[in-house]
Short mmCIF file of C-alpha atoms in Angstrom, two decimals:
data_model
loop_
_atom_site.label_atom_id
_atom_site.label_comp_id
_atom_site.label_asym_id
_atom_site.label_seq_id
_atom_site.Cartn_x
_atom_site.Cartn_y
_atom_site.Cartn_z
CA MET A 1 -67.16 49.87 -31.16
CA GLU A 2 -64.74 47.91 -31.69
CA ARG A 3 -62.39 47.82 -34.61
CA ASN A 4 -63.02 44.69 -37.27
CA THR A 5 -59.27 43.23 -36.64
CA CYS A 6 -57.74 41.97 -39.96
CA SER A 7 -57.64 37.47 -39.57
CA ALA A 8 -55.65 35.30 -41.55
CA GLN A 9 -57.75 34.35 -44.73
CA THR A 10 -58.14 30.21 -45.72
CA SER A 11 -57.69 28.86 -49.24
CA VAL A 12 -61.16 28.33 -51.50
CA GLN A 13 -61.83 25.72 -53.60
CA VAL A 14 -63.37 26.97 -56.78
CA ALA A 15 -64.23 25.46 -59.66
CA GLN A 16 -62.31 26.71 -62.92
CA LYS A 17 -63.30 26.56 -66.12
CA ILE A 18 -60.55 25.11 -68.43
CA CYS A 19 -60.39 26.29 -72.08
CA LYS A 20 -58.44 23.27 -74.70
CA PRO A 21 -56.06 24.79 -77.51
CA GLY A 22 -58.24 25.21 -80.65
CA THR A 23 -55.08 24.43 -82.77
CA SER A 24 -51.58 23.93 -82.04
CA ASN A 25 -49.89 26.67 -84.19
CA GLY A 26 -49.39 28.78 -81.24
CA LEU A 27 -50.59 30.21 -78.25
CA ASP A 28 -52.06 33.50 -79.68
CA LYS A 29 -54.62 30.41 -80.98
CA LEU A 30 -55.65 29.38 -77.58
CA SER A 31 -60.02 29.36 -76.76
CA ARG A 32 -60.47 32.01 -74.17
CA LEU A 33 -61.17 31.42 -70.64
CA GLU A 34 -63.87 31.89 -69.63
CA GLN A 35 -64.52 34.53 -67.21
CA LEU A 36 -66.29 33.81 -63.77
CA GLY A 37 -69.42 35.40 -63.43
CA PRO A 38 -70.16 37.08 -59.95
CA GLU A 39 -72.42 34.34 -58.87
CA GLU A 40 -68.75 32.13 -59.52
CA SER A 41 -66.53 34.56 -58.27
CA LEU A 42 -66.16 32.95 -54.74
CA ASP A 43 -62.03 33.02 -54.85
CA ARG A 44 -61.12 36.43 -53.93
CA GLU A 45 -60.33 38.97 -51.15
CA ASP A 46 -62.64 38.83 -47.66
CA PRO A 47 -64.28 41.68 -47.62
CA ARG A 48 -63.33 41.64 -44.16
CA GLU A 49 -59.81 42.34 -44.32
CA TYR A 50 -60.52 45.38 -45.80
CA CYS A 51 -59.61 47.13 -42.15
CA HIS A 52 -57.25 48.77 -40.50
CA GLY A 53 -53.76 47.08 -41.36
CA GLY A 54 -55.45 45.17 -44.32
CA TYR A 55 -56.43 45.95 -47.66
CA HIS A 56 -56.61 48.90 -49.47
CA PRO A 57 -59.56 49.70 -50.82
CA VAL A 58 -58.94 50.24 -54.36
CA HIS A 59 -61.63 51.46 -56.88
CA ILE A 60 -61.51 51.12 -61.56
CA GLY A 61 -61.32 54.93 -62.21
CA ASP A 62 -59.21 55.79 -59.31
CA THR A 63 -54.91 57.22 -59.85
CA PHE A 64 -52.55 56.18 -57.76
CA ASN A 65 -48.93 58.59 -57.05
CA ARG A 66 -51.53 61.22 -59.76
CA ARG A 67 -50.22 58.87 -62.07
CA TYR A 68 -50.99 55.09 -62.34
CA GLN A 69 -54.78 55.00 -63.26
CA VAL A 70 -56.14 51.79 -62.46
CA LEU A 71 -58.39 49.58 -65.26
CA SER A 72 -59.01 46.93 -63.91
CA LYS A 73 -58.28 44.17 -61.33
CA LEU A 74 -56.13 41.22 -61.79
CA GLY A 75 -55.40 39.92 -58.53
CA TRP A 76 -55.00 38.74 -54.99
CA GLY A 77 -53.22 36.88 -52.19
CA TYR A 78 -53.25 37.26 -48.75
CA PHE A 79 -50.52 40.31 -48.43
CA SER A 80 -52.35 42.60 -51.41
CA THR A 81 -54.29 42.76 -54.35
CA VAL A 82 -52.26 44.14 -57.90
CA TRP A 83 -53.87 46.23 -60.40
CA LEU A 84 -53.55 46.51 -64.03
CA CYS A 85 -52.90 50.35 -64.33
CA LEU A 86 -52.03 53.08 -67.24
CA ASP A 87 -48.68 54.66 -66.90
CA LEU A 88 -50.48 58.26 -67.27
CA ARG A 89 -47.23 60.02 -68.13
CA LEU A 90 -45.71 56.86 -70.21
CA GLY A 91 -48.83 56.04 -71.86
CA ARG A 92 -47.61 52.07 -71.13
CA ARG A 93 -49.78 49.61 -68.92
CA VAL A 94 -48.03 48.26 -66.05
CA ALA A 95 -49.12 46.07 -63.10
CA VAL A 96 -49.41 47.81 -59.51
CA LYS A 97 -49.26 45.56 -56.37
CA VAL A 98 -50.58 47.22 -53.27
CA LEU A 99 -50.02 45.84 -49.96
CA LYS A 100 -51.65 45.29 -46.38
CA SER A 101 -50.69 48.26 -44.33
CA GLY A 102 -50.28 45.87 -41.35
CA GLU A 103 -46.75 46.37 -40.32
CA GLY A 104 -45.80 42.76 -40.97
CA PHE A 105 -46.98 43.50 -44.24
CA THR A 106 -45.16 46.43 -44.74
CA GLN A 107 -41.79 45.31 -43.74
CA ALA A 108 -42.32 41.99 -46.68
CA GLY A 109 -42.96 44.55 -48.91
CA GLN A 110 -39.96 46.30 -48.01
CA ASP A 111 -38.25 43.10 -48.34
CA GLU A 112 -39.12 42.31 -52.30
CA LEU A 113 -38.73 46.18 -52.66
CA THR A 114 -35.31 45.78 -51.84
CA LEU A 115 -34.89 42.46 -53.76
CA LEU A 116 -35.93 44.03 -56.53
CA ARG A 117 -34.40 47.31 -56.87
CA CYS A 118 -30.89 44.62 -57.03
CA ALA A 119 -32.32 42.85 -59.47
CA SER A 120 -33.53 45.86 -60.97
CA GLY A 121 -30.36 48.08 -60.21
CA PRO A 122 -26.21 48.08 -61.95
CA THR A 123 -26.87 44.48 -62.46
CA ALA A 124 -29.94 45.05 -64.75
CA ARG A 125 -27.52 45.95 -67.55
CA HIS A 126 -26.71 42.15 -67.71
CA LEU A 127 -28.05 40.55 -70.52
CA GLN A 128 -30.09 37.84 -68.18
CA SER A 129 -31.38 40.40 -66.51
CA ARG A 130 -34.18 40.41 -68.31
CA ARG A 131 -35.64 36.84 -67.14
CA ILE A 132 -36.48 38.70 -63.63
CA VAL A 133 -39.75 40.49 -63.73
CA GLN A 134 -38.42 44.31 -63.47
CA LEU A 135 -38.97 47.23 -60.70
CA LEU A 136 -40.69 49.93 -62.59
CA ASP A 137 -41.60 52.24 -59.52
CA ASP A 138 -42.20 52.25 -55.82
CA PHE A 139 -44.27 54.78 -53.33
CA LYS A 140 -46.62 54.75 -50.69
CA ILE A 141 -50.41 55.86 -50.16
CA ALA A 142 -52.02 56.89 -47.16
CA GLY A 143 -55.26 55.31 -46.54
CA VAL A 144 -58.42 54.54 -44.96
CA ASN A 145 -56.91 51.49 -43.51
CA GLY A 146 -53.21 52.81 -43.25
CA VAL A 147 -50.40 54.01 -45.10
CA HIS A 148 -49.79 50.58 -48.08
CA VAL A 149 -46.12 50.23 -49.83
CA CYS A 150 -47.22 50.00 -53.61
CA LEU A 151 -44.84 48.54 -56.39
CA VAL A 152 -45.22 49.01 -60.11
CA LEU A 153 -44.11 46.16 -61.90
CA GLU A 154 -43.70 45.70 -65.78
CA LEU A 155 -46.92 43.58 -67.04
CA LEU A 156 -46.96 40.11 -67.57
CA GLY A 157 -49.18 36.90 -68.31
CA PRO A 158 -50.55 34.20 -67.17
CA ASP A 159 -48.00 31.88 -65.41
CA LEU A 160 -46.59 28.50 -66.06
CA ARG A 161 -49.60 26.72 -64.40
CA CYS A 162 -52.40 28.44 -65.78
CA TRP A 163 -50.11 28.17 -69.42
CA GLN A 164 -50.04 23.99 -69.07
CA ILE A 165 -53.70 23.45 -68.13
CA CYS A 166 -54.46 25.59 -70.70
CA PHE A 167 -52.96 23.25 -73.19
CA GLY A 168 -54.45 19.75 -70.98
CA ASN A 169 -53.27 16.72 -72.04
CA PRO A 170 -50.72 15.95 -73.10
CA GLY A 171 -48.95 19.01 -72.26
CA LEU A 172 -46.77 21.28 -73.88
CA SER A 173 -44.40 19.85 -76.90
CA LEU A 174 -41.34 19.16 -75.84
CA SER A 175 -39.64 21.77 -78.15
CA TRP A 176 -41.41 24.60 -75.77
CA VAL A 177 -40.26 22.66 -72.37
CA LYS A 178 -36.31 22.93 -73.51
CA GLN A 179 -36.90 26.69 -74.34
CA VAL A 180 -38.96 27.55 -70.88
CA ILE A 181 -36.05 25.78 -68.65
CA ALA A 182 -32.75 27.26 -70.56
CA GLN A 183 -34.92 31.00 -69.72
CA VAL A 184 -35.23 29.63 -66.47
CA LEU A 185 -31.84 28.62 -65.60
CA GLN A 186 -30.55 32.07 -67.15
CA ALA A 187 -32.76 34.14 -64.59
CA LEU A 188 -31.16 32.08 -62.22
CA ASP A 189 -27.85 32.30 -63.17
CA TYR A 190 -28.22 36.36 -63.41
CA LEU A 191 -29.86 35.99 -59.43
CA HIS A 192 -26.92 33.75 -58.00
CA THR A 193 -23.79 35.39 -59.67
CA GLN A 194 -24.92 39.12 -60.10
CA CYS A 195 -27.55 39.31 -57.32
CA LYS A 196 -26.03 37.41 -54.79
CA ILE A 197 -30.18 36.32 -54.89
CA ILE A 198 -31.51 32.61 -54.07
CA HIS A 199 -34.36 32.41 -55.14
CA THR A 200 -36.03 28.97 -53.12
CA ASP A 201 -39.09 28.86 -54.55
CA ILE A 202 -39.43 27.84 -58.16
CA LYS A 203 -42.45 26.38 -59.66
CA PRO A 204 -44.95 27.15 -62.30
CA GLU A 205 -46.39 29.81 -60.95
CA ASN A 206 -43.59 31.85 -60.32
CA ILE A 207 -42.67 31.79 -64.32
CA LEU A 208 -44.53 33.87 -66.19
CA LEU A 209 -44.94 34.18 -69.05
CA CYS A 210 -44.57 37.95 -71.29
CA LEU A 211 -47.22 39.95 -73.64
CA GLU A 212 -47.38 41.92 -75.91
CA GLU A 213 -49.28 45.03 -76.06
CA GLN A 214 -51.42 44.52 -79.29
CA ASN A 215 -53.90 47.07 -81.34
CA PRO A 216 -57.35 46.69 -80.64
CA LYS A 217 -57.87 46.14 -83.99
CA GLN A 218 -55.63 43.63 -84.32
CA THR A 219 -57.06 41.55 -81.53
CA ALA A 220 -60.84 42.09 -82.59
CA GLY A 221 -62.44 38.46 -83.18
CA GLY A 222 -59.21 37.34 -82.10
CA SER A 223 -58.87 34.36 -78.94
CA VAL A 224 -56.74 35.63 -76.12
CA CYS A 225 -55.06 33.57 -73.62
CA PRO A 226 -56.32 33.89 -70.17
CA TYR A 227 -54.11 37.66 -68.71
CA LEU A 228 -53.67 36.26 -65.32
CA ARG A 229 -50.61 36.82 -62.96
CA LYS A 230 -48.91 34.86 -60.33
CA ASP A 231 -51.20 35.89 -57.28
CA SER A 232 -54.22 35.84 -59.39
CA LYS A 233 -56.04 33.55 -57.91
CA SER A 234 -59.55 33.68 -59.59
CA ARG A 235 -58.32 32.92 -63.78
CA ARG A 236 -60.07 36.42 -65.04
CA THR A 237 -59.18 37.19 -68.69
CA ALA A 238 -57.73 39.97 -70.30
CA GLU A 239 -59.52 42.95 -71.92
CA LYS A 240 -59.43 42.14 -75.14
CA ASP A 241 -57.94 45.56 -76.85
CA LEU A 242 -55.16 45.26 -74.41
CA VAL A 243 -53.17 42.70 -74.33
CA THR A 244 -52.42 39.10 -76.49
CA PRO A 245 -50.35 36.25 -76.05
CA ILE A 246 -46.76 36.68 -77.64
CA SER A 247 -45.75 34.24 -80.63
CA LEU A 248 -44.92 31.21 -79.33
CA LYS A 249 -42.26 30.78 -82.42
CA GLU A 250 -40.19 33.06 -79.52
CA ILE A 251 -41.61 32.27 -75.54
CA THR A 252 -40.45 34.90 -73.34
CA VAL A 253 -40.92 33.87 -69.87
CA LYS A 254 -39.65 35.82 -66.50
CA ILE A 255 -39.56 34.38 -63.02
CA ALA A 256 -41.67 36.49 -60.45
CA ASP A 257 -42.11 36.46 -57.06
CA LEU A 258 -38.58 37.68 -55.73
CA GLY A 259 -40.25 38.01 -52.36
CA SER A 260 -41.11 34.51 -51.56
CA SER A 261 -38.19 32.52 -49.75
CA CYS A 262 -34.94 34.15 -50.87
CA TRP A 263 -31.78 34.43 -49.65
CA VAL A 264 -29.36 37.01 -49.94
CA VAL A 265 -26.16 35.60 -50.13
CA GLY A 266 -23.97 37.01 -46.68
CA ILE A 267 -26.87 38.44 -44.86
CA ASP A 268 -27.88 35.87 -42.37
CA GLN A 269 -31.58 35.41 -42.53
CA SER A 270 -34.22 34.92 -45.91
CA VAL A 271 -35.93 37.83 -46.80
CA SER A 272 -39.42 36.02 -46.84
CA ASN A 273 -43.26 36.84 -47.26
CA SER A 274 -45.72 35.42 -49.68
CA GLY A 275 -44.57 37.08 -52.66
CA GLY A 276 -46.87 38.21 -54.91
CA ALA A 277 -50.13 39.25 -52.74
#
């Protein structure tokens, strides 16, 4: 029998249900984005990519590295799938990115890992390091489709693009925009001066809103803004008992996707891949 080969994905444009803010009091008052039903979930990874060199098959309830239990799927991209997991050792929720196992994908994962380690290493004591998505752990898993690099990242919320969609017209207030810009500039300054990394792909999709964990009783009956990572192409909502947006009185954003078109000063080549997934 001939082995299936992984092919490049084509982008699929899917109708998106858009939410409007119920009030102007804060992001925690936004209406939820409705989760797409099975018949509408057209924007998902190609099942043919689950082949040798491709995606690793993951199921809810699986445990990675005897530590990270899979709770739900966060998203996918050409390079990887991303999963919401419970860290059984520390009791926290994290995002685990499982890269494809092909040689090029593995190298891309190692490149991203190098950059994340740099940003999360000794320089992480710098005040502005908190403006960059944090690498918590990394490991490899051997599966039916090969050996996959896995990155454990802190759990973040919707990207700025999704946030803009939630608010619709006239968009975000000037005061909020100023806060976001200030924090992005702090993040870039940290990458440039402390890590010697030049991020060349700053865009709304790579700026993520921070979330705080909530008690289930606190979120009962409340609205939850879409729970979305940069590489989550389907606009999925979060489980209501897991997380809710932080108060807009103190907005916190972080730069993600260090694997996408980043240059390391002193190295005569770019570390380039599709980043988020």
